[in-house]
Amino acid sequence: MSKPVVAVVGRPNVGKSTLFNALAGERISIVQDTPGVTRDRIYAEVSWLDMTFTLIDTGGIEPESKDIILSQMREQAQIAIDTADVIIFMTDVHQGLVDADSKVADMLRRCGKPVTLVVNKVDSFEKYMTDVYEFYNLGIGDPIPISAASRLGIGDMLDEVTKHFAENAKEEEGDERPKVAIVGKPNVGKSSLINHLLGEERVIVSEIAGTTRDAVDTEITWQDREYIFIDTAGLRKKSKIKEELERFSIIRAVTAVERADVVVVVIDAIEGVTEQDAKIAGIAHERGKGIIIAVNKWDAIEKDDKTIYKHTDRIRQILSFMPYAEILFISAKTGQRTRKLFDMIDVVLENNSMRIATGVLNEIMTEAVAMQQPPSDKGKRLKLFYITQVAVKPPTFVIFVNNKELMHFSYTRYLENRIRDAFGFQGTSLKFIIRERKEG
């Protein structure tokens, strides 16, 4: 089941970042094993009761003039409408209802997506309630009073937001077809790749109507198996500003990755892996998806017998946090190796949902421990008692140990490599949870 996406929209200085930080807590810096992926605080994972969702801050520029503020807000609202399942529209009780709020409310009202209207900076419900009622005039439902800074009313707001998730879940349930997201920065050839896959005689195509989001979902049948391709290209790229475009394409990528089983990160062979490619790949890695790096425009590269190795080494170096990712050199223009993509997607799908029997896992672990002693500290040695797989997509393992502190990241990585030696798991990340169990 893909995680719902919630986007926050509102004027500058209404407290979007404060709310974002209050909801995301300190969990933003969870990329300790992802070198080179600096994290703009564009998105975060938030848990409420038994639900988890991805929160997106559509924010960005804080312009001076009223006209620019309105056009910026419209742009943000459009990103939210395009990508989110639920939109939080944030206003400010101190500034009251302003013209820009009403104009954006019109857009949100027409879009048909669920909107939760939030009135921020309500530090005292008694004092401000009459001012909060003014926001009923926006005509997008009951305003929910909160104070992001002192965390008042946030529970009520989250109850309201998560209420809408069940409706979306119903739509997606029952669709067992593998979902493949084609992501990458603008102009690397995402659309041409999809068009090429569609162009095969044996491919049957139908645009899927009625999908809740505006991302273009395309149904492709290859050798009697149906796939849903989620394309993030070509959607309203009005912005001329590079930073905004980048932010925009990262938000798109987050949303597409969230819904996908396998993510194909398209990079430009001529340009090589850029920082933005690394960011987008990092999102898929963090979300535990199956990953394929498709190096496009391979036809434009001068080659000798070492070219492919050189390029592979360079990609592996920059994307060192995901050594398991599959790499495929393609040309969407000439069609070179594009059919191989389907075989690779199938392999990655299988690995991402592979289950290993507990007995076999424990044999591998015992052998690994015998080959390389677990670390010790001040005379205490790490003991590993037991390992078992608790989930798939991504394959997730729990290891029971005597002392969590002693289980260094490098030893977990060592065990991961032993498991990969035995079962491959190409194209998918593995997740390890370390639990303490007292001896005796």
Short mmCIF file of N, CA and C in Angstrom, two decimals, residues 66-224:
data_model
loop_
_atom_site.label_atom_id
_atom_site.label_comp_id
_atom_site.label_asym_id
_atom_site.label_seq_id
_atom_site.Cartn_x
_atom_site.Cartn_y
_atom_site.Cartn_z
N LYS A 66 2.50 42.01 -3.20
CA LYS A 66 1.26 41.23 -3.08
C LYS A 66 0.99 40.39 -4.33
N ASP A 67 1.26 40.98 -5.51
CA ASP A 67 0.98 40.25 -6.75
C ASP A 67 1.83 39.00 -6.81
N ILE A 68 3.12 39.15 -6.45
CA ILE A 68 4.01 37.99 -6.53
C ILE A 68 3.58 36.95 -5.52
N ILE A 69 3.17 37.41 -4.32
CA ILE A 69 2.73 36.45 -3.31
C ILE A 69 1.58 35.62 -3.85
N LEU A 70 0.63 36.29 -4.51
CA LEU A 70 -0.52 35.56 -5.03
C LEU A 70 -0.09 34.55 -6.10
N SER A 71 0.80 34.99 -7.01
CA SER A 71 1.16 34.05 -8.08
C SER A 71 1.98 32.88 -7.50
N GLN A 72 2.81 33.17 -6.49
CA GLN A 72 3.56 32.09 -5.83
C GLN A 72 2.61 31.10 -5.15
N MET A 73 1.59 31.64 -4.49
CA MET A 73 0.65 30.77 -3.79
C MET A 73 -0.12 29.90 -4.76
N ARG A 74 -0.45 30.52 -5.90
CA ARG A 74 -1.18 29.74 -6.91
C ARG A 74 -0.32 28.58 -7.40
N GLU A 75 0.96 28.89 -7.62
CA GLU A 75 1.91 27.88 -8.09
C GLU A 75 2.00 26.74 -7.06
N GLN A 76 2.13 27.14 -5.77
CA GLN A 76 2.21 26.13 -4.71
C GLN A 76 0.95 25.28 -4.65
N ALA A 77 -0.20 25.99 -4.77
CA ALA A 77 -1.47 25.27 -4.70
C ALA A 77 -1.56 24.28 -5.86
N GLN A 78 -1.04 24.71 -7.03
CA GLN A 78 -1.10 23.83 -8.19
C GLN A 78 -0.24 22.58 -7.97
N ILE A 79 0.96 22.78 -7.39
CA ILE A 79 1.82 21.61 -7.08
C ILE A 79 1.07 20.68 -6.14
N ALA A 80 0.43 21.26 -5.12
CA ALA A 80 -0.28 20.45 -4.13
C ALA A 80 -1.43 19.70 -4.80
N ILE A 81 -2.17 20.40 -5.66
CA ILE A 81 -3.31 19.78 -6.35
C ILE A 81 -2.83 18.63 -7.23
N ASP A 82 -1.70 18.86 -7.92
CA ASP A 82 -1.18 17.82 -8.81
C ASP A 82 -0.70 16.59 -8.06
N THR A 83 -0.10 16.80 -6.88
CA THR A 83 0.64 15.68 -6.29
C THR A 83 0.03 15.08 -5.04
N ALA A 84 -0.77 15.85 -4.30
CA ALA A 84 -1.14 15.37 -2.96
C ALA A 84 -2.46 14.63 -2.96
N ASP A 85 -2.64 13.81 -1.93
CA ASP A 85 -3.94 13.15 -1.70
C ASP A 85 -4.83 14.07 -0.87
N VAL A 86 -4.20 14.76 0.09
CA VAL A 86 -4.93 15.69 0.96
C VAL A 86 -4.12 16.98 1.04
N ILE A 87 -4.82 18.13 1.05
CA ILE A 87 -4.13 19.41 1.10
C ILE A 87 -4.46 20.10 2.43
N ILE A 88 -3.42 20.58 3.11
CA ILE A 88 -3.64 21.41 4.30
C ILE A 88 -3.48 22.86 3.84
N PHE A 89 -4.57 23.63 3.98
CA PHE A 89 -4.50 25.04 3.58
C PHE A 89 -4.38 25.85 4.86
N MET A 90 -3.25 26.55 5.01
CA MET A 90 -2.94 27.20 6.27
C MET A 90 -3.14 28.71 6.20
N THR A 91 -3.85 29.24 7.20
CA THR A 91 -4.06 30.69 7.28
C THR A 91 -3.59 31.14 8.66
N ASP A 92 -3.68 32.46 8.89
CA ASP A 92 -3.12 33.02 10.11
C ASP A 92 -4.17 33.90 10.79
N VAL A 93 -4.54 33.55 12.03
CA VAL A 93 -5.62 34.26 12.73
C VAL A 93 -5.25 35.72 12.99
N HIS A 94 -3.95 36.03 13.15
CA HIS A 94 -3.54 37.42 13.44
C HIS A 94 -3.70 38.30 12.21
N GLN A 95 -3.36 37.75 11.04
CA GLN A 95 -3.48 38.56 9.81
C GLN A 95 -4.92 38.57 9.31
N GLY A 96 -5.71 37.62 9.80
CA GLY A 96 -7.10 37.55 9.36
C GLY A 96 -7.20 37.04 7.93
N LEU A 97 -8.41 37.15 7.39
CA LEU A 97 -8.68 36.62 6.06
C LEU A 97 -8.24 37.67 5.04
N VAL A 98 -7.32 37.32 4.13
CA VAL A 98 -6.91 38.30 3.13
C VAL A 98 -7.30 37.81 1.74
N ASP A 99 -7.22 38.72 0.80
CA ASP A 99 -7.67 38.46 -0.56
C ASP A 99 -6.98 37.23 -1.17
N ALA A 100 -5.65 37.11 -0.94
CA ALA A 100 -4.92 35.98 -1.53
C ALA A 100 -5.47 34.64 -1.02
N ASP A 101 -5.89 34.61 0.26
CA ASP A 101 -6.47 33.37 0.80
C ASP A 101 -7.71 32.98 0.00
N SER A 102 -8.57 33.98 -0.27
CA SER A 102 -9.83 33.68 -0.97
C SER A 102 -9.55 33.17 -2.38
N LYS A 103 -8.57 33.80 -3.05
CA LYS A 103 -8.28 33.40 -4.44
C LYS A 103 -7.75 31.96 -4.49
N VAL A 104 -6.88 31.63 -3.54
CA VAL A 104 -6.34 30.26 -3.53
C VAL A 104 -7.42 29.27 -3.11
N ALA A 105 -8.29 29.70 -2.18
CA ALA A 105 -9.39 28.82 -1.76
C ALA A 105 -10.27 28.47 -2.97
N ASP A 106 -10.46 29.42 -3.89
CA ASP A 106 -11.26 29.14 -5.10
C ASP A 106 -10.63 28.00 -5.90
N MET A 107 -9.32 28.08 -6.06
CA MET A 107 -8.60 27.02 -6.80
C MET A 107 -8.77 25.68 -6.11
N LEU A 108 -8.58 25.69 -4.80
CA LEU A 108 -8.64 24.42 -4.05
C LEU A 108 -10.05 23.85 -4.06
N ARG A 109 -11.03 24.74 -4.01
CA ARG A 109 -12.42 24.27 -3.97
C ARG A 109 -12.77 23.54 -5.26
N ARG A 110 -12.25 24.08 -6.37
CA ARG A 110 -12.59 23.49 -7.68
C ARG A 110 -11.84 22.20 -7.96
N CYS A 111 -10.74 21.94 -7.22
CA CYS A 111 -9.87 20.83 -7.64
C CYS A 111 -10.43 19.45 -7.28
N GLY A 112 -11.38 19.42 -6.35
CA GLY A 112 -11.98 18.12 -6.03
C GLY A 112 -11.15 17.28 -5.07
N LYS A 113 -9.99 17.76 -4.65
CA LYS A 113 -9.19 17.01 -3.65
C LYS A 113 -9.65 17.41 -2.25
N PRO A 114 -9.53 16.52 -1.28
CA PRO A 114 -9.92 16.92 0.08
C PRO A 114 -8.97 18.00 0.63
N VAL A 115 -9.55 19.05 1.20
CA VAL A 115 -8.76 20.15 1.77
C VAL A 115 -9.10 20.28 3.24
N THR A 116 -8.07 20.38 4.10
CA THR A 116 -8.29 20.66 5.51
C THR A 116 -7.85 22.10 5.76
N LEU A 117 -8.79 22.93 6.18
CA LEU A 117 -8.50 24.35 6.41
C LEU A 117 -8.01 24.54 7.84
N VAL A 118 -6.83 25.12 7.98
CA VAL A 118 -6.21 25.27 9.30
C VAL A 118 -5.96 26.74 9.57
N VAL A 119 -6.37 27.19 10.76
CA VAL A 119 -6.09 28.58 11.15
C VAL A 119 -5.02 28.54 12.24
N ASN A 120 -3.85 29.08 11.92
CA ASN A 120 -2.71 28.95 12.83
C ASN A 120 -2.61 30.16 13.77
N LYS A 121 -1.72 30.02 14.75
CA LYS A 121 -1.39 31.05 15.74
C LYS A 121 -2.54 31.32 16.71
N VAL A 122 -3.42 30.31 16.88
CA VAL A 122 -4.51 30.44 17.86
C VAL A 122 -3.97 29.93 19.19
N ASP A 123 -3.33 30.85 19.95
CA ASP A 123 -2.68 30.42 21.19
C ASP A 123 -3.70 30.23 22.30
N SER A 124 -4.86 30.86 22.15
CA SER A 124 -5.90 30.66 23.16
C SER A 124 -7.23 30.53 22.42
N PHE A 125 -7.89 29.40 22.61
CA PHE A 125 -9.16 29.17 21.90
C PHE A 125 -10.21 30.19 22.33
N GLU A 126 -10.27 30.51 23.65
CA GLU A 126 -11.29 31.47 24.13
C GLU A 126 -11.12 32.82 23.43
N LYS A 127 -9.86 33.25 23.38
CA LYS A 127 -9.57 34.60 22.91
C LYS A 127 -9.86 34.76 21.41
N TYR A 128 -9.56 33.70 20.63
CA TYR A 128 -9.55 33.90 19.17
C TYR A 128 -10.71 33.24 18.42
N MET A 129 -11.58 32.50 19.13
CA MET A 129 -12.55 31.70 18.38
C MET A 129 -13.41 32.53 17.43
N THR A 130 -13.80 33.75 17.83
CA THR A 130 -14.65 34.53 16.92
C THR A 130 -13.88 34.90 15.65
N ASP A 131 -12.57 35.13 15.78
CA ASP A 131 -11.76 35.42 14.59
C ASP A 131 -11.64 34.19 13.69
N VAL A 132 -11.63 33.02 14.32
CA VAL A 132 -11.50 31.78 13.54
C VAL A 132 -12.74 31.60 12.66
N TYR A 133 -13.92 31.96 13.21
CA TYR A 133 -15.17 31.75 12.46
C TYR A 133 -15.18 32.51 11.15
N GLU A 134 -14.44 33.62 11.08
CA GLU A 134 -14.38 34.42 9.87
C GLU A 134 -13.95 33.56 8.67
N PHE A 135 -13.12 32.52 8.95
CA PHE A 135 -12.57 31.72 7.85
C PHE A 135 -13.60 30.76 7.23
N TYR A 136 -14.78 30.65 7.85
CA TYR A 136 -15.86 29.89 7.21
C TYR A 136 -16.20 30.53 5.86
N ASN A 137 -15.94 31.86 5.73
CA ASN A 137 -16.25 32.58 4.49
C ASN A 137 -15.49 32.04 3.28
N LEU A 138 -14.43 31.27 3.51
CA LEU A 138 -13.68 30.72 2.38
C LEU A 138 -14.48 29.63 1.67
N GLY A 139 -15.45 29.06 2.38
CA GLY A 139 -16.30 28.04 1.76
C GLY A 139 -15.59 26.73 1.48
N ILE A 140 -14.54 26.42 2.26
CA ILE A 140 -13.94 25.08 2.07
C ILE A 140 -13.97 24.29 3.37
N GLY A 141 -15.09 24.40 4.07
CA GLY A 141 -15.25 23.53 5.25
C GLY A 141 -14.89 24.22 6.56
N ASP A 142 -14.93 23.43 7.62
CA ASP A 142 -14.72 23.98 8.96
C ASP A 142 -13.26 24.33 9.17
N PRO A 143 -13.00 25.58 9.64
CA PRO A 143 -11.62 25.92 9.97
C PRO A 143 -11.20 25.23 11.27
N ILE A 144 -10.00 24.66 11.28
CA ILE A 144 -9.52 24.01 12.50
C ILE A 144 -8.49 24.92 13.16
N PRO A 145 -8.76 25.37 14.39
CA PRO A 145 -7.81 26.27 15.05
C PRO A 145 -6.62 25.49 15.59
N ILE A 146 -5.40 25.96 15.33
CA ILE A 146 -4.22 25.32 15.89
C ILE A 146 -3.19 26.38 16.28
N SER A 147 -2.22 25.96 17.07
CA SER A 147 -1.03 26.78 17.24
C SER A 147 0.15 25.84 16.98
N ALA A 148 0.77 26.00 15.82
CA ALA A 148 1.88 25.10 15.46
C ALA A 148 3.01 25.27 16.46
N ALA A 149 3.23 26.52 16.92
CA ALA A 149 4.36 26.78 17.81
C ALA A 149 4.16 26.09 19.16
N SER A 150 2.92 26.15 19.71
CA SER A 150 2.75 25.49 21.01
C SER A 150 2.03 24.15 20.87
N ARG A 151 1.88 23.67 19.63
CA ARG A 151 1.34 22.34 19.34
C ARG A 151 -0.09 22.14 19.85
N LEU A 152 -0.85 23.21 19.87
CA LEU A 152 -2.26 23.10 20.28
C LEU A 152 -3.10 22.70 19.07
N GLY A 153 -4.05 21.82 19.26
CA GLY A 153 -5.01 21.49 18.20
C GLY A 153 -4.45 20.64 17.07
N ILE A 154 -3.18 20.22 17.20
CA ILE A 154 -2.58 19.47 16.08
C ILE A 154 -3.22 18.08 15.95
N GLY A 155 -3.59 17.48 17.07
CA GLY A 155 -4.25 16.17 17.03
C GLY A 155 -5.57 16.23 16.27
N ASP A 156 -6.36 17.29 16.55
CA ASP A 156 -7.65 17.43 15.84
C ASP A 156 -7.41 17.60 14.35
N MET A 157 -6.37 18.37 14.02
CA MET A 157 -6.06 18.60 12.61
C MET A 157 -5.69 17.27 11.93
N LEU A 158 -4.83 16.48 12.60
CA LEU A 158 -4.39 15.21 12.00
C LEU A 158 -5.55 14.23 11.88
N ASP A 159 -6.47 14.25 12.84
CA ASP A 159 -7.66 13.39 12.73
C ASP A 159 -8.42 13.73 11.46
N GLU A 160 -8.55 15.03 11.21
CA GLU A 160 -9.29 15.50 10.05
C GLU A 160 -8.56 15.10 8.75
N VAL A 161 -7.23 15.28 8.74
CA VAL A 161 -6.43 14.97 7.55
C VAL A 161 -6.50 13.46 7.24
N THR A 162 -6.31 12.65 8.28
CA THR A 162 -6.21 11.20 8.04
C THR A 162 -7.57 10.56 7.72
N LYS A 163 -8.64 11.25 8.06
CA LYS A 163 -9.98 10.76 7.73
C LYS A 163 -10.10 10.48 6.23
N HIS A 164 -9.39 11.32 5.45
CA HIS A 164 -9.52 11.20 3.98
C HIS A 164 -8.72 10.04 3.40
N PHE A 165 -7.81 9.46 4.19
CA PHE A 165 -6.93 8.42 3.62
C PHE A 165 -7.72 7.18 3.21
N ALA A 166 -8.70 6.83 4.02
CA ALA A 166 -9.44 5.58 3.76
C ALA A 166 -10.10 5.61 2.39
N GLU A 167 -10.62 6.78 2.00
CA GLU A 167 -11.29 6.88 0.69
C GLU A 167 -10.30 6.57 -0.43
N ASN A 168 -9.08 7.12 -0.30
CA ASN A 168 -8.07 6.87 -1.32
C ASN A 168 -7.63 5.44 -1.36
N ALA A 169 -7.51 4.84 -0.16
CA ALA A 169 -7.02 3.46 -0.08
C ALA A 169 -7.97 2.54 -0.83
N LYS A 170 -9.27 2.83 -0.74
CA LYS A 170 -10.26 1.97 -1.41
C LYS A 170 -10.00 1.96 -2.92
N GLU A 171 -9.67 3.17 -3.45
CA GLU A 171 -9.43 3.27 -4.89
C GLU A 171 -8.26 2.40 -5.34
N GLU A 172 -7.21 2.38 -4.51
CA GLU A 172 -5.98 1.69 -4.95
C GLU A 172 -6.02 0.19 -4.67
N GLU A 173 -6.87 -0.20 -3.71
CA GLU A 173 -6.89 -1.62 -3.35
C GLU A 173 -7.34 -2.44 -4.54
N GLY A 174 -6.92 -3.66 -4.56
CA GLY A 174 -7.43 -4.55 -5.60
C GLY A 174 -6.68 -4.40 -6.91
N ASP A 175 -5.83 -3.39 -7.04
CA ASP A 175 -5.03 -3.27 -8.26
C ASP A 175 -3.67 -3.91 -7.98
N GLU A 176 -3.52 -5.13 -8.45
CA GLU A 176 -2.30 -5.89 -8.13
C GLU A 176 -1.18 -5.64 -9.14
N ARG A 177 -1.46 -4.86 -10.18
CA ARG A 177 -0.45 -4.68 -11.22
C ARG A 177 0.76 -3.94 -10.67
N PRO A 178 1.96 -4.37 -11.08
CA PRO A 178 3.15 -3.68 -10.59
C PRO A 178 3.15 -2.22 -11.03
N LYS A 179 3.54 -1.34 -10.11
CA LYS A 179 3.59 0.09 -10.44
C LYS A 179 5.06 0.51 -10.56
N VAL A 180 5.38 1.11 -11.70
CA VAL A 180 6.76 1.50 -11.99
C VAL A 180 6.80 3.01 -12.16
N ALA A 181 7.60 3.69 -11.33
CA ALA A 181 7.72 5.15 -11.47
C ALA A 181 8.94 5.46 -12.31
N ILE A 182 8.76 6.33 -13.30
CA ILE A 182 9.89 6.79 -14.11
C ILE A 182 10.23 8.18 -13.58
N VAL A 183 11.37 8.30 -12.90
CA VAL A 183 11.71 9.60 -12.31
C VAL A 183 13.07 10.07 -12.81
N GLY A 184 13.35 11.34 -12.56
CA GLY A 184 14.61 11.91 -13.01
C GLY A 184 14.39 13.38 -13.20
N LYS A 185 15.49 14.12 -13.36
CA LYS A 185 15.29 15.56 -13.47
C LYS A 185 14.78 15.90 -14.87
N PRO A 186 14.32 17.15 -15.06
CA PRO A 186 13.76 17.50 -16.37
C PRO A 186 14.74 17.23 -17.52
N ASN A 187 14.18 16.85 -18.66
CA ASN A 187 14.94 16.70 -19.92
C ASN A 187 15.95 15.56 -19.94
N VAL A 188 15.75 14.51 -19.15
CA VAL A 188 16.67 13.38 -19.29
C VAL A 188 16.08 12.31 -20.20
N GLY A 189 14.84 12.52 -20.64
CA GLY A 189 14.25 11.57 -21.58
C GLY A 189 13.24 10.63 -20.96
N LYS A 190 12.58 11.07 -19.88
CA LYS A 190 11.58 10.19 -19.24
C LYS A 190 10.41 9.93 -20.18
N SER A 191 9.91 11.02 -20.79
CA SER A 191 8.74 10.84 -21.68
C SER A 191 9.09 10.02 -22.89
N SER A 192 10.28 10.28 -23.46
CA SER A 192 10.62 9.50 -24.66
C SER A 192 10.77 8.03 -24.32
N LEU A 193 11.22 7.74 -23.10
CA LEU A 193 11.34 6.33 -22.71
C LEU A 193 9.96 5.69 -22.67
N ILE A 194 9.02 6.37 -22.04
CA ILE A 194 7.67 5.80 -21.96
C ILE A 194 7.06 5.69 -23.35
N ASN A 195 7.25 6.73 -24.16
CA ASN A 195 6.71 6.66 -25.53
C ASN A 195 7.30 5.51 -26.30
N HIS A 196 8.59 5.27 -26.08
CA HIS A 196 9.22 4.17 -26.79
C HIS A 196 8.64 2.83 -26.34
N LEU A 197 8.46 2.69 -25.02
CA LEU A 197 7.89 1.43 -24.51
C LEU A 197 6.47 1.24 -25.06
N LEU A 198 5.78 2.36 -25.27
CA LEU A 198 4.42 2.28 -25.81
C LEU A 198 4.43 1.94 -27.29
N GLY A 199 5.54 2.33 -27.96
CA GLY A 199 5.57 2.21 -29.42
C GLY A 199 5.71 0.78 -29.92
N GLU A 200 6.07 -0.15 -29.05
CA GLU A 200 6.23 -1.54 -29.50
C GLU A 200 4.90 -2.10 -30.00
N GLU A 201 4.95 -2.90 -31.06
CA GLU A 201 3.70 -3.42 -31.61
C GLU A 201 2.95 -4.26 -30.55
N ARG A 202 3.74 -4.99 -29.74
CA ARG A 202 3.06 -5.90 -28.82
C ARG A 202 2.60 -5.23 -27.54
N VAL A 203 2.73 -3.92 -27.50
CA VAL A 203 2.34 -3.21 -26.29
C VAL A 203 0.94 -2.66 -26.48
N ILE A 204 0.07 -2.97 -25.52
CA ILE A 204 -1.30 -2.45 -25.61
C ILE A 204 -1.40 -1.31 -24.63
N VAL A 205 -1.95 -0.20 -25.10
CA VAL A 205 -1.95 0.99 -24.26
C VAL A 205 -3.35 1.49 -24.01
N SER A 206 -3.60 1.90 -22.79
CA SER A 206 -4.81 2.68 -22.56
C SER A 206 -4.51 3.65 -21.44
N GLU A 207 -4.88 4.90 -21.65
CA GLU A 207 -4.71 5.87 -20.57
C GLU A 207 -5.73 5.50 -19.50
N ILE A 208 -5.32 5.54 -18.24
CA ILE A 208 -6.26 5.16 -17.19
C ILE A 208 -7.01 6.40 -16.76
N ALA A 209 -8.31 6.40 -16.97
CA ALA A 209 -9.09 7.57 -16.58
C ALA A 209 -9.42 7.47 -15.10
N GLY A 210 -9.73 8.61 -14.51
CA GLY A 210 -10.24 8.57 -13.14
C GLY A 210 -9.21 8.33 -12.07
N THR A 211 -7.91 8.39 -12.41
CA THR A 211 -6.94 8.28 -11.32
C THR A 211 -7.01 9.58 -10.54
N THR A 212 -6.80 9.48 -9.23
CA THR A 212 -7.04 10.66 -8.40
C THR A 212 -6.01 11.74 -8.66
N ARG A 213 -4.83 11.36 -9.10
CA ARG A 213 -3.81 12.40 -9.28
C ARG A 213 -3.67 12.75 -10.76
N ASP A 214 -3.00 13.85 -10.99
CA ASP A 214 -2.82 14.27 -12.37
C ASP A 214 -1.58 13.68 -13.01
N ALA A 215 -0.77 12.98 -12.23
CA ALA A 215 0.39 12.33 -12.84
C ALA A 215 -0.17 11.36 -13.87
N VAL A 216 0.51 11.22 -14.98
CA VAL A 216 -0.06 10.41 -16.04
C VAL A 216 0.27 8.94 -15.79
N ASP A 217 -0.75 8.16 -15.54
CA ASP A 217 -0.55 6.72 -15.37
C ASP A 217 -0.83 6.04 -16.70
N THR A 218 0.09 5.23 -17.13
CA THR A 218 -0.07 4.56 -18.41
C THR A 218 -0.01 3.07 -18.18
N GLU A 219 -0.95 2.38 -18.82
CA GLU A 219 -0.98 0.93 -18.70
C GLU A 219 -0.17 0.35 -19.85
N ILE A 220 0.78 -0.51 -19.56
CA ILE A 220 1.55 -1.12 -20.65
C ILE A 220 1.53 -2.63 -20.45
N THR A 221 1.19 -3.36 -21.49
CA THR A 221 1.22 -4.81 -21.39
C THR A 221 2.41 -5.32 -22.17
N TRP A 222 3.23 -6.11 -21.51
CA TRP A 222 4.41 -6.67 -22.17
C TRP A 222 4.44 -8.16 -21.88
N GLN A 223 4.43 -8.97 -22.96
CA GLN A 223 4.42 -10.43 -22.81
C GLN A 223 3.39 -10.88 -21.78
N ASP A 224 2.15 -10.43 -22.01
CA ASP A 224 0.99 -10.83 -21.21
C ASP A 224 1.01 -10.37 -19.75
#
